[in-house]
Amino acid sequence: MKSVVRYSLSSIAGAISLVLLQTQVAHAAGIATPSMSVSALGTANSNAAAIHDPSAQYANPASLTRFTGLQVAGAMLVADASIDFENDGSTTVYNHDQGGTPIEGGDAGDPVKPTPIPQTYVSYQFSDDLFFGLAIDAPYAIQGDFNDNWIGRYDGTESQIAALNFNPSIAWKFNRQLSFGFGATAEVMSVKMTRATDLIAGVTGTVNTAGRDLKAIFANRISESTSCALSNDFNPLALNNEGFTFDAACANSGAKDQLGFAINAIDGLTSKVNDALSPLVETNNYENDSRLDIEGIDVAFGFNMGMMYEPWIGQRFGLSYRSKIVHELTVETDWTVNEKAHQKALEDKDGVFLGNDAVNLVVNGLQVAEIVNTLLSDQLFTDGEADLEFTTPAVASFHTYHQLNDRLSLMSDLTWTQWSAVQNLQINFDNQLKDGVAVLAFEDVWRFSLGGEFQYTPRLSLRAGYAIDQSPSPKGKRNPGLPDSDRQVFSFGANYMLGKNETIDFGFSWIAFEDSRVDYNDYGGNDLPAPVLAVSDIVADLGLDVSDYQGVGLVPTTTTNNHTTSGTFKSTAYLVGIQYNRRF
């Protein structure tokens, strides 16, 4: 049976939402603010060559040569979007071979209120030929707070991502027709994210694989201490432990009995764990989830440049380029582990805590209980730090402005964005968790905008615009954290002259997205759950090197959600804004 989930996600229009990696952390792949001024908003971002006010410097710093004296523009945009998600078979990794366990959950509630996006722009004329500008804006902004039990909780329950951009620029007027501009960018990026984690399902897979590895470790240790070689048919993956065999010459030795004793003890331990957890993982329930919070901040730098050419009055052409910015974040990772995952993993079905009394087996100095307790309690769910790198892409634009007569003008913009620079997202943990990778396979995209302005009265001008905007996320590889798709933008706006040196702008855009089908698993691009931890790393911390042991690590364990989200997103968005412009 299909269910429908409805929620709002600010600033989805014109960009990509956060990618929550299968390793429980977030990566900003570019949640771009759709418009960098209200005057641009009213023309669907087609007005870069129209140069209405100092906010034009963001699109092209060469536009600064059009402004005399000191001028200031201050804007406030409000962005919001609504998305319908029709669930169609989302599952957790448990019972993967049987198709997984369906994710149970409800709707998202009212996660996001309309999000304000402030912007400030200043231009100053140093001389007849030299001009200065400063842009302070938020090119990336998103926030959301979802119900804890919503069906997409493994992709995120809370997000607060903001970038504050400081962009001083300088422009030079070569002659009346030609101008050049250059700017430097300092971008402060703040990330705060929360997501649910299905650690209990991860524990079952971890314990079962760890048990298999422990039996292989004991077999190798016993072989070393008794000089009984492992057989050529030694295979820990064989059913019913039939692959744990010694050479025929040791068939009747004490080595076989020692290994049998160890195998029985380990199987008894893993069985108790499975018996304790099976009621919790056979049916997905948000009350059994754990939680991961991450928080980090970074400052990175880039540049922008542009050229503006006016062959004759009223006809302008511009080219601009904004560099990519590479952010290298060190985020704090804070696990809130559900007690059912943390302690019940070592309980049997009757509630006896195994750490106190059972299976304290020692074979050649190696304790099973010590390894299992270390694996579950000290290695997997520890607070710490993680390093991640993400790139906001380079952008190049060509824009035109044509004044047809005293009252009517047309404008256009063609923008290319180099999203192909973002292919994979990788996070490096400072604990035993393996580095994680999310495959995005983004593609370069184009956006075409066409707009017009009509001088309705001497004090009032009316604007409108239309844009076609491509999604960088290819079909078949879309992530539920970025339900992005191709869209159309419909805009209108107005400018009103308050006085000789004052104007005010209004703008509105409505964005219609194509339906976006998602069939996504967070297995790091693999067909099966991503390996993120190896038992050999754990026992190495206990002073035992098993790197050369036969049969160890054949199936690395998993500790992440490893879930699959399937469904269709139906999305629309709107932006509305007001801007005040002043010439001194």
Short mmCIF file of N, CA, C and O in Angstrom, two decimals, residues 207 210-212 214-215 218 241 256-273 346 354 357-363 366-369 372:
data_model
loop_
_atom_site.label_atom_id
_atom_site.label_comp_id
_atom_site.label_asym_id
_atom_site.label_seq_id
_atom_site.Cartn_x
_atom_site.Cartn_y
_atom_site.Cartn_z
N VAL A 207 27.25 -8.18 14.48
CA VAL A 207 27.51 -9.29 15.39
C VAL A 207 27.65 -10.60 14.62
O VAL A 207 28.55 -11.41 14.89
N ALA A 210 30.91 -10.44 12.77
CA ALA A 210 31.98 -10.49 13.76
C ALA A 210 32.15 -11.91 14.31
O ALA A 210 33.27 -12.38 14.51
N GLY A 211 31.03 -12.58 14.54
CA GLY A 211 31.12 -13.96 15.02
C GLY A 211 31.84 -14.87 14.04
O GLY A 211 32.66 -15.71 14.44
N ARG A 212 31.54 -14.69 12.77
CA ARG A 212 32.22 -15.50 11.75
C ARG A 212 33.72 -15.21 11.75
O ARG A 212 34.56 -16.12 11.66
N LEU A 214 35.48 -14.01 14.27
CA LEU A 214 36.09 -14.50 15.51
C LEU A 214 36.38 -16.00 15.43
O LEU A 214 37.43 -16.46 15.90
N LYS A 215 35.49 -16.74 14.83
CA LYS A 215 35.74 -18.19 14.67
C LYS A 215 36.95 -18.43 13.78
O LYS A 215 37.76 -19.33 14.05
N PHE A 218 40.06 -17.65 15.89
CA PHE A 218 40.39 -18.75 16.80
C PHE A 218 41.01 -19.92 16.04
O PHE A 218 41.96 -20.56 16.52
N ASN A 241 28.96 -24.16 9.85
CA ASN A 241 30.34 -24.21 10.35
C ASN A 241 31.16 -25.35 9.74
O ASN A 241 32.21 -25.72 10.27
N LYS A 256 41.02 -29.78 17.10
CA LYS A 256 39.63 -29.84 16.63
C LYS A 256 38.66 -29.60 17.77
O LYS A 256 37.66 -28.89 17.64
N ASP A 257 38.98 -30.19 18.94
CA ASP A 257 38.10 -30.01 20.09
C ASP A 257 38.13 -28.56 20.59
O ASP A 257 37.10 -28.00 20.97
N GLN A 258 39.31 -27.95 20.63
CA GLN A 258 39.42 -26.55 21.05
C GLN A 258 38.60 -25.64 20.14
O GLN A 258 37.87 -24.75 20.61
N LEU A 259 38.72 -25.89 18.83
CA LEU A 259 37.98 -25.05 17.88
C LEU A 259 36.48 -25.28 18.02
O LEU A 259 35.69 -24.34 17.97
N GLY A 260 36.08 -26.51 18.21
CA GLY A 260 34.66 -26.80 18.39
C GLY A 260 34.09 -26.10 19.60
O GLY A 260 32.97 -25.57 19.58
N PHE A 261 34.88 -26.09 20.70
CA PHE A 261 34.45 -25.40 21.91
C PHE A 261 34.28 -23.90 21.66
O PHE A 261 33.30 -23.27 22.08
N ALA A 262 35.25 -23.32 20.96
CA ALA A 262 35.18 -21.89 20.65
C ALA A 262 33.99 -21.57 19.75
O ALA A 262 33.27 -20.58 19.96
N ILE A 263 33.78 -22.41 18.73
CA ILE A 263 32.67 -22.18 17.80
C ILE A 263 31.34 -22.24 18.54
O ILE A 263 30.45 -21.40 18.32
N ASN A 264 31.18 -23.22 19.40
CA ASN A 264 29.91 -23.33 20.13
C ASN A 264 29.67 -22.12 21.02
O ASN A 264 28.55 -21.62 21.14
N ALA A 265 30.75 -21.65 21.67
CA ALA A 265 30.59 -20.48 22.54
C ALA A 265 30.23 -19.23 21.74
O ALA A 265 29.36 -18.46 22.14
N ILE A 266 30.91 -19.03 20.62
CA ILE A 266 30.62 -17.85 19.80
C ILE A 266 29.22 -17.92 19.21
O ILE A 266 28.48 -16.92 19.21
N ASP A 267 28.83 -19.09 18.71
CA ASP A 267 27.47 -19.24 18.18
C ASP A 267 26.43 -18.98 19.27
O ASP A 267 25.37 -18.41 19.01
N GLY A 268 26.75 -19.42 20.50
CA GLY A 268 25.82 -19.17 21.59
C GLY A 268 25.66 -17.69 21.85
O GLY A 268 24.56 -17.18 22.10
N LEU A 269 26.77 -16.96 21.75
CA LEU A 269 26.73 -15.52 21.98
C LEU A 269 25.97 -14.80 20.87
O LEU A 269 25.10 -13.96 21.14
N THR A 270 26.29 -15.11 19.63
CA THR A 270 25.60 -14.43 18.52
C THR A 270 24.12 -14.79 18.50
O THR A 270 23.28 -13.95 18.15
N SER A 271 23.80 -16.03 18.87
CA SER A 271 22.38 -16.42 18.92
C SER A 271 21.63 -15.62 19.96
O SER A 271 20.49 -15.20 19.74
N LYS A 272 22.28 -15.40 21.11
CA LYS A 272 21.62 -14.60 22.15
C LYS A 272 21.38 -13.18 21.67
O LYS A 272 20.34 -12.59 21.94
N VAL A 273 22.37 -12.61 20.97
CA VAL A 273 22.19 -11.26 20.44
C VAL A 273 21.05 -11.23 19.43
O VAL A 273 20.18 -10.35 19.47
N LEU A 346 23.63 -7.07 23.97
CA LEU A 346 24.35 -8.06 24.78
C LEU A 346 23.45 -8.71 25.83
O LEU A 346 23.92 -9.21 26.84
N LEU A 354 25.05 -10.46 29.16
CA LEU A 354 26.15 -11.40 28.93
C LEU A 354 27.48 -10.85 29.41
O LEU A 354 28.39 -11.60 29.71
N ASP A 357 28.51 -12.38 33.08
CA ASP A 357 28.80 -13.72 33.54
C ASP A 357 29.05 -14.75 32.45
O ASP A 357 29.61 -15.81 32.76
N ALA A 358 28.67 -14.52 31.25
CA ALA A 358 28.63 -15.62 30.29
C ALA A 358 29.77 -15.55 29.27
O ALA A 358 30.27 -14.48 28.94
N VAL A 359 30.16 -16.66 28.77
CA VAL A 359 31.04 -16.83 27.62
C VAL A 359 32.32 -16.01 27.75
O VAL A 359 32.79 -15.45 26.78
N ASN A 360 32.87 -15.96 28.92
CA ASN A 360 34.13 -15.26 29.10
C ASN A 360 35.26 -16.20 28.68
O ASN A 360 36.17 -16.51 29.44
N LEU A 361 35.13 -16.66 27.45
CA LEU A 361 35.97 -17.72 26.91
C LEU A 361 37.38 -17.21 26.61
O LEU A 361 37.54 -16.15 26.05
N VAL A 362 38.37 -17.96 27.00
CA VAL A 362 39.75 -17.60 26.70
C VAL A 362 40.39 -18.74 25.94
O VAL A 362 40.42 -19.88 26.40
N VAL A 363 40.85 -18.47 24.74
CA VAL A 363 41.62 -19.43 23.96
C VAL A 363 42.88 -18.72 23.52
O VAL A 363 42.82 -17.77 22.75
N LEU A 366 42.77 -14.86 24.11
CA LEU A 366 41.81 -13.99 23.42
C LEU A 366 40.43 -14.20 24.02
O LEU A 366 39.92 -15.31 24.05
N GLN A 367 39.79 -13.13 24.52
CA GLN A 367 38.49 -13.24 25.16
C GLN A 367 37.39 -12.82 24.20
O GLN A 367 37.41 -11.72 23.67
N VAL A 368 36.40 -13.71 24.03
CA VAL A 368 35.29 -13.41 23.13
C VAL A 368 34.48 -12.23 23.65
O VAL A 368 34.17 -11.28 22.92
N ALA A 369 34.11 -12.29 24.93
CA ALA A 369 33.27 -11.23 25.48
C ALA A 369 33.96 -9.87 25.38
O ALA A 369 33.32 -8.85 25.11
N VAL A 372 33.62 -8.65 21.73
CA VAL A 372 32.26 -8.25 21.36
C VAL A 372 31.88 -6.96 22.08
O VAL A 372 31.29 -6.06 21.49
#
